Tab-separated table of C-alpha atoms and ligand atoms in Angstrom:
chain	number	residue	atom	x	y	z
S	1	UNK	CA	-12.873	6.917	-18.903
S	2	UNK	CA	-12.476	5.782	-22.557
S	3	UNK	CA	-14.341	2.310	-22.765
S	4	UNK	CA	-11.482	0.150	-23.085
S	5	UNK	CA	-8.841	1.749	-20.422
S	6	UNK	CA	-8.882	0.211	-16.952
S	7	UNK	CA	-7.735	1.496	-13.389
S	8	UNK	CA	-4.056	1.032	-13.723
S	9	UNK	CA	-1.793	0.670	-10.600
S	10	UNK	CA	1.054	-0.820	-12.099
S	11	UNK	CA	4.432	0.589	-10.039
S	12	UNK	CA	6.502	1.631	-13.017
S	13	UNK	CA	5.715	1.674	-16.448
S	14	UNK	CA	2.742	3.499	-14.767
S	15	UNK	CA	-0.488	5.068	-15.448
S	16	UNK	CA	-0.103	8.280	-17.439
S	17	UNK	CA	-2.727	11.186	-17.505
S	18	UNK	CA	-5.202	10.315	-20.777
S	19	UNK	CA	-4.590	13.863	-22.043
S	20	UNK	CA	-0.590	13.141	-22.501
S	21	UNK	CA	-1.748	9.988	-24.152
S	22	UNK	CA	-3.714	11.639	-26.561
S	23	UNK	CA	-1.218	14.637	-27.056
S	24	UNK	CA	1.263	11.819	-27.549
S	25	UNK	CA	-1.373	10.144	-29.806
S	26	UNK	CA	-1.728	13.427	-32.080
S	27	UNK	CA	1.995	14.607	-32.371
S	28	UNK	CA	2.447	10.775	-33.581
S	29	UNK	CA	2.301	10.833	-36.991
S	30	UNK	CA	2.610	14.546	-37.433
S	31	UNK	CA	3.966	17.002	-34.963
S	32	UNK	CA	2.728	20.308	-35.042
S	33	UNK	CA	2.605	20.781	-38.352
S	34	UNK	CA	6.047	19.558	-39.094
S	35	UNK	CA	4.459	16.490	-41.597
S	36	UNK	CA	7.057	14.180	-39.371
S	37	UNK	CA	6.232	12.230	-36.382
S	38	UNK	CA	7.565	13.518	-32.926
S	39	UNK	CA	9.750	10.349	-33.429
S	40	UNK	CA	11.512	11.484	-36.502
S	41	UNK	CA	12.637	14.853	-35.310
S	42	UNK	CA	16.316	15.620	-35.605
S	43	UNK	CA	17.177	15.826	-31.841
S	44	UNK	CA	19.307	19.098	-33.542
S	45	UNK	CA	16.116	20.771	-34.486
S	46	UNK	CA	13.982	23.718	-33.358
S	47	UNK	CA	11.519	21.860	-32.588
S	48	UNK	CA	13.468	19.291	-30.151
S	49	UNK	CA	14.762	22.573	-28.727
S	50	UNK	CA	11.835	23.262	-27.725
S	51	UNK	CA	10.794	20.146	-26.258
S	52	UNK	CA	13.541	20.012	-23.917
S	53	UNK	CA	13.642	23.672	-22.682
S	54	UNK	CA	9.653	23.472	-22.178
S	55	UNK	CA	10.853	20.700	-20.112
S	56	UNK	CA	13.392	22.379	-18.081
S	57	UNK	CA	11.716	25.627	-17.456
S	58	UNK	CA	8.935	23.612	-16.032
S	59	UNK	CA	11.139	22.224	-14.051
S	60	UNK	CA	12.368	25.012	-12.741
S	61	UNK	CA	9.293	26.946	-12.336
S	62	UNK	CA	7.361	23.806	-10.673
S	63	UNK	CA	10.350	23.340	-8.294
S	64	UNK	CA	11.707	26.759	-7.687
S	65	UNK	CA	14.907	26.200	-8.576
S	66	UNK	CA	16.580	29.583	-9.422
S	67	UNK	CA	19.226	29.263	-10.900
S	68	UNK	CA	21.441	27.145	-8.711
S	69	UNK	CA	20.752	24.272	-9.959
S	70	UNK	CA	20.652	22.314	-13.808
S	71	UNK	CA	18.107	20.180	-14.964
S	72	UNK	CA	19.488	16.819	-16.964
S	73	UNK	CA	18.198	14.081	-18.816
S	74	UNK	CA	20.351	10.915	-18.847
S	75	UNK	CA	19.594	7.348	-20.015
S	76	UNK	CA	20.051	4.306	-18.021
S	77	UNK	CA	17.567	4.379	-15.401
S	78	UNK	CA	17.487	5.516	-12.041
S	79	UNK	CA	20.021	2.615	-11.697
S	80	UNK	CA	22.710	4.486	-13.331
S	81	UNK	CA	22.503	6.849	-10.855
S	82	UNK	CA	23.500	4.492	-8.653
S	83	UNK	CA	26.580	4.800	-9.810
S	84	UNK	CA	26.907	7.823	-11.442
S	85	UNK	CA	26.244	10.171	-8.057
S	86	UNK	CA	29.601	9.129	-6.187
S	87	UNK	CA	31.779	8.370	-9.481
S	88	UNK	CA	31.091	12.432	-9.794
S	89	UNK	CA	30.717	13.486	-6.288
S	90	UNK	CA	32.898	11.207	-4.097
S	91	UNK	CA	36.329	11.467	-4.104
S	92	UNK	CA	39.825	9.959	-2.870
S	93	UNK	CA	40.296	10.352	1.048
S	94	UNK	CA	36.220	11.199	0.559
S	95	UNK	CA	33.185	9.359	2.557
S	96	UNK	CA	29.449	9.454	2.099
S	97	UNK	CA	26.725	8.917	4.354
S	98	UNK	CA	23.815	6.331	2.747
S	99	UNK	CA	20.250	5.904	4.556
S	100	UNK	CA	19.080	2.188	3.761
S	101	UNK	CA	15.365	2.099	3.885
S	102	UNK	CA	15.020	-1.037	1.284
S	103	UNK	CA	15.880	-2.476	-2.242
S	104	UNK	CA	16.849	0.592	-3.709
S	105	UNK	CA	18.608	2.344	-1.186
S	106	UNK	CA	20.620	-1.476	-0.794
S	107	UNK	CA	21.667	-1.331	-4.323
S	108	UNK	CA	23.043	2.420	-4.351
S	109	UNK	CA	25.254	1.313	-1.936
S	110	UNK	CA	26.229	-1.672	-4.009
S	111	UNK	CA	27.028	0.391	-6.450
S	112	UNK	CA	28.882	2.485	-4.762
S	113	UNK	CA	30.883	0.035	-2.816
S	114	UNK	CA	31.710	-1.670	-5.811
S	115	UNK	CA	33.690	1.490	-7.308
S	116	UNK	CA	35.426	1.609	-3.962
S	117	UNK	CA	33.979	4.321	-2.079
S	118	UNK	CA	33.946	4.303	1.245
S	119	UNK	CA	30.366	4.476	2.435
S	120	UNK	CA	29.421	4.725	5.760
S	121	UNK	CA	25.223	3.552	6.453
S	122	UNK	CA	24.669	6.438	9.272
S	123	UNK	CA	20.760	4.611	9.989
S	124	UNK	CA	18.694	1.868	8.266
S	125	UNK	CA	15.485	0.465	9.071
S	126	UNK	CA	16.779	-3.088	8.145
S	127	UNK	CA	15.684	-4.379	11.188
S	128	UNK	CA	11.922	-3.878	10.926
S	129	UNK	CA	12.369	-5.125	7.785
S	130	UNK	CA	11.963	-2.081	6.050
S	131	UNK	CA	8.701	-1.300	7.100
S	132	UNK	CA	9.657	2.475	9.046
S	133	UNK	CA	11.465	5.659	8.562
S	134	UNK	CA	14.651	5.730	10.315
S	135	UNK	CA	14.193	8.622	12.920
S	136	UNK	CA	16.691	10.003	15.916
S	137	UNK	CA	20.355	9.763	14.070
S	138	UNK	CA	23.800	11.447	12.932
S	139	UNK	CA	25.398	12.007	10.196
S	140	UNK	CA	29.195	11.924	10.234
S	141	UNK	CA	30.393	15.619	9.743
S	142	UNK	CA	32.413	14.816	7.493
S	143	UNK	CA	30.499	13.293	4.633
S	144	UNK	CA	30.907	14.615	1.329
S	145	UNK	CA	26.839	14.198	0.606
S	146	UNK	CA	24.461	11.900	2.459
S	147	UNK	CA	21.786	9.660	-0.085
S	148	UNK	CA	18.348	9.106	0.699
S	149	UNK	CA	15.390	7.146	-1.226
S	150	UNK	CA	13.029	9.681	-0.276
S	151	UNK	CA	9.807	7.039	-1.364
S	152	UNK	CA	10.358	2.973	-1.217
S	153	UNK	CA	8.409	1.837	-3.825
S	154	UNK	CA	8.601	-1.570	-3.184
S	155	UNK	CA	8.016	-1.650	0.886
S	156	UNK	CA	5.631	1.524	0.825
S	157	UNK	CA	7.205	3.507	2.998
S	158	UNK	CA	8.322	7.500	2.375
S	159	UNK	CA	9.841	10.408	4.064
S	160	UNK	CA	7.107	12.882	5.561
S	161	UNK	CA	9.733	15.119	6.172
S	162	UNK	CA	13.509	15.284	5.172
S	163	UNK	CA	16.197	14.853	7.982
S	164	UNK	CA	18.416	17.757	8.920
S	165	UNK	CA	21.790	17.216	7.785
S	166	UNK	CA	23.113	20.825	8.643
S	167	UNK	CA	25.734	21.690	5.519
S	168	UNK	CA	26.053	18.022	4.494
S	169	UNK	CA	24.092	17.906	0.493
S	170	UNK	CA	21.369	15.439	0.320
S	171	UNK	CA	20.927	13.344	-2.222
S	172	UNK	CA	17.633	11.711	-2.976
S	173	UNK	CA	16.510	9.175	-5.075
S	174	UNK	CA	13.054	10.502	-5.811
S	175	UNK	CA	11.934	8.060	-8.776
S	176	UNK	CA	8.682	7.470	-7.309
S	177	UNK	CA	7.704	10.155	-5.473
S	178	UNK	CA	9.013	13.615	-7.378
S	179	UNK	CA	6.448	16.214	-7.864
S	180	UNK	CA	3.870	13.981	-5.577
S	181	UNK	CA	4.298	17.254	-3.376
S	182	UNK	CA	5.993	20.720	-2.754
S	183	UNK	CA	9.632	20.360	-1.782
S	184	UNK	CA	12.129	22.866	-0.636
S	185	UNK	CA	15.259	22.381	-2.423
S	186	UNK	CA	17.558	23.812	-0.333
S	187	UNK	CA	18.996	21.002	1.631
S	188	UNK	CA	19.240	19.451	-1.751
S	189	UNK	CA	22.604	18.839	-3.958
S	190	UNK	CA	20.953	16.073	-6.118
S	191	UNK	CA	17.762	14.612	-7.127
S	192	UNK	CA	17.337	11.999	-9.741
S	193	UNK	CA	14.001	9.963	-11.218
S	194	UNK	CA	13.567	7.668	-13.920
S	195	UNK	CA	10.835	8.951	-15.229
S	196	UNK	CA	8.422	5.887	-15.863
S	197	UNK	CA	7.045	6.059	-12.491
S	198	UNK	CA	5.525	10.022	-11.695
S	199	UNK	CA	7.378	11.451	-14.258
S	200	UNK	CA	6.556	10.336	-17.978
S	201	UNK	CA	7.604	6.661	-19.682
S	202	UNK	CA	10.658	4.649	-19.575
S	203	UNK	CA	14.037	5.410	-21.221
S	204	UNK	CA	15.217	8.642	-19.245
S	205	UNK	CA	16.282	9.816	-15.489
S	206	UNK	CA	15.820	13.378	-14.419
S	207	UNK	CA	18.762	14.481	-12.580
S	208	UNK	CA	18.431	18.335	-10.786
S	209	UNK	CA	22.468	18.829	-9.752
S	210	UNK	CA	23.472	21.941	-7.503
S	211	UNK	CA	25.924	23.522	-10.127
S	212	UNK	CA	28.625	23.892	-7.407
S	213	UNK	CA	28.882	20.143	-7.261
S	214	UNK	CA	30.093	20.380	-11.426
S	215	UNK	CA	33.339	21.876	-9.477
S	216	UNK	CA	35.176	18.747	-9.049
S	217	UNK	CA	34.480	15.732	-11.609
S	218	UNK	CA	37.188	13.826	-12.354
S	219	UNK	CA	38.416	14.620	-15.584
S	220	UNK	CA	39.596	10.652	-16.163
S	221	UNK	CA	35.226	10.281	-16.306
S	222	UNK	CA	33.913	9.002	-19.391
S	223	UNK	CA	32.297	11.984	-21.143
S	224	UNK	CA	28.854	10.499	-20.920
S	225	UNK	CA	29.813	9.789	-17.303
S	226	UNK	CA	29.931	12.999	-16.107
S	227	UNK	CA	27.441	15.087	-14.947
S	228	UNK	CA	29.295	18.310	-16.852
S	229	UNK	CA	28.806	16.805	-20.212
S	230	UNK	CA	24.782	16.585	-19.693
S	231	UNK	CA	25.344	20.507	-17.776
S	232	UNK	CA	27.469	22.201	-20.845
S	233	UNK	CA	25.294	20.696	-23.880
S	234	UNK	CA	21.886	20.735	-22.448
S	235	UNK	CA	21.859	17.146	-22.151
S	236	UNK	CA	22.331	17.075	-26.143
S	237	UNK	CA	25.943	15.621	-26.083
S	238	UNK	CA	24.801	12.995	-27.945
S	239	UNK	CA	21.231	11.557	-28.924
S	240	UNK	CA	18.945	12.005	-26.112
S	241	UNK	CA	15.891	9.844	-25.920
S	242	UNK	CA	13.707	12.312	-27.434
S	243	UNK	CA	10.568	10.311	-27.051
S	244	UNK	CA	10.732	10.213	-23.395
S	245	UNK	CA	11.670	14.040	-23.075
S	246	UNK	CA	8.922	14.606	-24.983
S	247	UNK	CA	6.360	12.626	-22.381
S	248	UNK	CA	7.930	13.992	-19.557
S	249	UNK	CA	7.671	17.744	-20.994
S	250	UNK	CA	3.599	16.802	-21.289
S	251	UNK	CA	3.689	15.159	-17.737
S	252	UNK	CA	4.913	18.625	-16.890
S	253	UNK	CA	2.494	20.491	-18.311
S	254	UNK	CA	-0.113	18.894	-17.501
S	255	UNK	CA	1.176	18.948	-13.822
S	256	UNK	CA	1.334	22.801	-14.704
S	257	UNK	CA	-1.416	23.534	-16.158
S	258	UNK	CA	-4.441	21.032	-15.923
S	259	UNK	CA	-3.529	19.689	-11.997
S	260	UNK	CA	-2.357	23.835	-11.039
S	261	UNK	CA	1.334	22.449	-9.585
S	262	UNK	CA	2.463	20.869	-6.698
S	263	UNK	CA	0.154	22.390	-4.281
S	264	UNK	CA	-2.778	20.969	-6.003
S	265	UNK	CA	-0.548	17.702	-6.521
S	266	UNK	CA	-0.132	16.837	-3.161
S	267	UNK	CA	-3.633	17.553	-1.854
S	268	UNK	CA	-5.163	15.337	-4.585
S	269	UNK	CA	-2.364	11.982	-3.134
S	270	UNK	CA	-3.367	12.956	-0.069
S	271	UNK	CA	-7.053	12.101	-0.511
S	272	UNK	CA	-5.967	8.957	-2.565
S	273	UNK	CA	-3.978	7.804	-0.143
S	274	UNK	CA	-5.916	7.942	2.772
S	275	UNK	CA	-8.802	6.917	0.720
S	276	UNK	CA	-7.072	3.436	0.466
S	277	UNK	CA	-5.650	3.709	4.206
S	278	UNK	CA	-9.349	4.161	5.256
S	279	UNK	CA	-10.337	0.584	3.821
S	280	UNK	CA	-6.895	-0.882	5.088
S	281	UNK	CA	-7.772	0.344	8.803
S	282	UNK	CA	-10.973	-0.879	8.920
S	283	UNK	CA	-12.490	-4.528	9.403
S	284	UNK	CA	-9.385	-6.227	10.230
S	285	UNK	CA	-9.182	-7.634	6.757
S	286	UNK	CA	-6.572	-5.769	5.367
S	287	UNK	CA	-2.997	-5.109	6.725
S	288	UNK	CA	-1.167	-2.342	6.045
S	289	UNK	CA	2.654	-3.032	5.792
S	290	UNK	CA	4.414	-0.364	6.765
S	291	UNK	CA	4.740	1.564	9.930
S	292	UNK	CA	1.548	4.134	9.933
S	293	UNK	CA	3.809	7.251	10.562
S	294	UNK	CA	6.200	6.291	7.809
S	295	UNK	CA	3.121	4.795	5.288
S	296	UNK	CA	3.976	6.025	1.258
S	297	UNK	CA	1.262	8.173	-0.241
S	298	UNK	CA	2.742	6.407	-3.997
S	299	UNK	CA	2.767	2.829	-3.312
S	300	UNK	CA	-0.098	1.566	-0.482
S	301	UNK	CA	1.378	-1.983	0.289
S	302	UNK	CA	-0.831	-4.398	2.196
S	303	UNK	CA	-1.776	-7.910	3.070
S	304	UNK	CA	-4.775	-10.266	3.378
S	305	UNK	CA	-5.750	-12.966	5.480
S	306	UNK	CA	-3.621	-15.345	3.280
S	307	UNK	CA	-1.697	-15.575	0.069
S	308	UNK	CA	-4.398	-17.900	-1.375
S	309	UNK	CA	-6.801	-14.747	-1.190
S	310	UNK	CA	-4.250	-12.258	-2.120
S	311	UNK	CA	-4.116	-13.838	-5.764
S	312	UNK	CA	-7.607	-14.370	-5.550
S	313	UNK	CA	-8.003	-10.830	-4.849
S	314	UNK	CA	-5.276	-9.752	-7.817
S	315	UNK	CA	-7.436	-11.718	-9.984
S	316	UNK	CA	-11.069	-10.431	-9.185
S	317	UNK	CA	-9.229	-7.182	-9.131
S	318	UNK	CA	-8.646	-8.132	-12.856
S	319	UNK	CA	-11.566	-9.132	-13.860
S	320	UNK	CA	-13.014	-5.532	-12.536
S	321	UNK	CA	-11.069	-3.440	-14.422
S	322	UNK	CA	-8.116	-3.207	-12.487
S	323	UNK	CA	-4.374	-3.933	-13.061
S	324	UNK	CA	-1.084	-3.993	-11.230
S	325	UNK	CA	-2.438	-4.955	-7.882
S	326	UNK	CA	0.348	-7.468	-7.041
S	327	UNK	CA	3.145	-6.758	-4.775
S	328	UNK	CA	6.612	-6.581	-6.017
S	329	UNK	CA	8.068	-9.925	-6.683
S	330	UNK	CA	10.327	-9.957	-3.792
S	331	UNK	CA	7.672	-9.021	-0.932
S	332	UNK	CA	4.778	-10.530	-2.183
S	333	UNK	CA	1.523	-9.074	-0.946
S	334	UNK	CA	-0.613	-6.744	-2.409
S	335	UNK	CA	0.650	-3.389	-3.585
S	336	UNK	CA	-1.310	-0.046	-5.047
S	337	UNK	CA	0.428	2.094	-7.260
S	338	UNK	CA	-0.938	5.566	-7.307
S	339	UNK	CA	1.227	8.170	-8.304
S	340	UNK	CA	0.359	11.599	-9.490
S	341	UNK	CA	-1.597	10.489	-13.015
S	342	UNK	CA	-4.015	7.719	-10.849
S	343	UNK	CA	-7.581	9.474	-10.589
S	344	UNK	CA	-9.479	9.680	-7.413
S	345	UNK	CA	-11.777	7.890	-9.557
S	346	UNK	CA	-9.629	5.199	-9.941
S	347	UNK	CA	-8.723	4.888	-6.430
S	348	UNK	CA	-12.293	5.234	-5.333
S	349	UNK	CA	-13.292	2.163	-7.936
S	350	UNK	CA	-10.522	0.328	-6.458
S	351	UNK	CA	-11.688	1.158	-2.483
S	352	UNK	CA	-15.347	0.000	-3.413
S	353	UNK	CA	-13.795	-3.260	-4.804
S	354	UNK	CA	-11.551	-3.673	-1.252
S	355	UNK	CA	-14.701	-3.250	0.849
S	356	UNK	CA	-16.703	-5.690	-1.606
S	357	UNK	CA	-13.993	-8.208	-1.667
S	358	UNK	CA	-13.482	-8.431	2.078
S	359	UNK	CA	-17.526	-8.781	2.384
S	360	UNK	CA	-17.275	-11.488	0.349
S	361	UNK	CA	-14.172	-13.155	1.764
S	362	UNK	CA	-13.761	-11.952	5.967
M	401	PLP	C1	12.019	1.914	-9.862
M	401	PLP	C2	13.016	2.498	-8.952
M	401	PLP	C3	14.396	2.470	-9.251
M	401	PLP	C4	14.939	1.785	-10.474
M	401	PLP	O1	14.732	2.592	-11.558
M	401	PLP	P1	15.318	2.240	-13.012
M	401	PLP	O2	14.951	3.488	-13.768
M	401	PLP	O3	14.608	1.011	-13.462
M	401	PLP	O4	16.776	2.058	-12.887
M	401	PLP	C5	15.251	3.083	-8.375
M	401	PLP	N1	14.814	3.713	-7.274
M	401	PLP	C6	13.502	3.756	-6.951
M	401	PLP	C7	13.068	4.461	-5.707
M	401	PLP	C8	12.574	3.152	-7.782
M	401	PLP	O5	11.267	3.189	-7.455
């Protein structure tokens, strides 16, 4: 660890691997060669080119995509998406099915509603407050596409397995747990991420789209609406944010090539995760939040005794070296970020500090 970087466990801005940092840190002033910073490249230019097809053949490669599907970058957040997924998909005399497993699943629907779609919640785990899968229900045959948040970053909960909607597209908001683990993408007609949580830095969403879904767009769409402006100019219809292409096109390569893929990936959260679980279950100092069959191997949530020690134990954290423990502002608690870039050095320093912390304060 360079002597002035500390465990980060921030939820998004997040930690990024050191070796994208100093790639990053290199290109910055002059990018291979070019005598201009990655920052000042015409988005028109070789060189952006190939930035974002690096990017998108990763993609496709890490994924298995084939080639039924496109790879997009679009601005405005995984909140965009929001609306974005049934202004495209979702049509007059149309319904969609929409899982609500927290926050974000609550405000897709908003967002949805608010355009005048007509929605239909086919299960929701509202009444646990969050804290469990929905398991054991139906979709309506009928729905055009049923949406999923396949990780809740904010309750720490996450799908261990994806339900069976026979012929009915999912659509998953994966912003905090894509490429945490292998995926099959069949089932799949759309996945979008902003990328600032496992993905890169903020400023861009990755949308994968099934390219029979381009079919039927309204043509009365904004351009930079539509999903077939991003598909038919490589997401170059206008500026793209280069700078966070460029991250996420490291991210991928480093997911590529230093972790080995998604394989690798998912064995490496695995041992985080239940590296934190471990301390959680043990003692009776620490709570976990969520459900233990439906626990998030991205965001660990969990209690203490009291709130009194939970910011004393946010601010100890601090002084150790570690950032980002607090839950998100709406939950309160305590919350551990660890997506892909977290070491299991990190999460190991942060389990010795649990154990040491509830010596001191059980
Ligand atoms: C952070 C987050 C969002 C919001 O993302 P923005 O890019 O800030 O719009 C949406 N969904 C999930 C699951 C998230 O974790």
């Amino acid at each position: 660890m360079k002597e002035n970087r500390i465990y980060n466990f921030n939820a998004g801005p997040a930690a990024l691997p050191l070796c994208v940092l100093e790639e990053i840190q290199d290109s910055f002033l002059n990018f291979r060669g070019s005598g201009m910073s990655v920052t000042e490249l015409s988005h028109r230019s070789k060189w952006f080119d190939d930035i974002i097809n690096d990017a998108v053949d990763r993609t496709r490669r890490i994924l298995n995509l084939g080639d039924k599907f496109h790879v997009l970058f679009i601005q405005g957040g995984a909140s965009l998406q929001f609306a974005m997924v049934p202004m495209n998909l979702l049509h007059a005399g149309q319904s969609a099915d929409y899982i609500n497993t927290g926050t974000w699943s609550q405000n897709a629907i908003k967002e949805a509603r608010l355009l005048g779609k007509s929605i239909k919640v086919a299960a929701s785990s509202e009444d646990k407050d969050f804290t469990y899968i929905p398991k054991n229900f139906s979709f309506t045959p009928d729905a055009r596409y049923a949406h999923l948040t396949s990780n809740n970053t904010i309750k720490g909960t996450q799908w261990a397995s994806f339900p069976d909607a026979g012929n009915i597209p999912l659509v998953a908001d994966m912003s905090s747990d894509i490429f945490s683990k292998p995926m099959d993408m069949k089932p799949f007609g759309l996945i979008y991420a902003g990328a600032q949580k496992n993905l890169g830095i903020a400023g861009v969403c990755m949308v994968i789209i099934r390219k029979d879904l381009l079919e039927n767009i309204p043509a009365t769409l904004p351009s930079m609406l539509k999903y077939s402006t991003y598909a038919s100019s490589n997401s170059m219809y206008n500026t793209p944010p280069c700078f966070a292409i460029y991250a996420t096109q490291l991210v991928l390569k480093w997911l590529e090539e230093t972790v080995g893929g998604l394989d690798k990936m998912a064995e490496l959260n695995r041992k985080k995760a239940q590296t934190l679980y471990r301390v959680i279950d043990s003692g009776g100092f620490y709570r976990g939040t969520a459900e233990a069959d439906s626990r998030s191997r991205m965001n660990v949530t969990f209690r203490l005794p009291n709130e009194t020690l939970e910011s004393l134990f946010v601010k100890e954290a601090l002084k150790n070296g570690m950032e980002g423990l607090t839950g998100h502002r709406s939950v309160g608690g305590c919350r551990a970020s660890i997506y892909n870039p977290t070491t299991v050095q990190a999460v190991e320093g942060l389990a010795d500090f649990m154990k040491t912390f509830a010596s001191a304060n059980g």
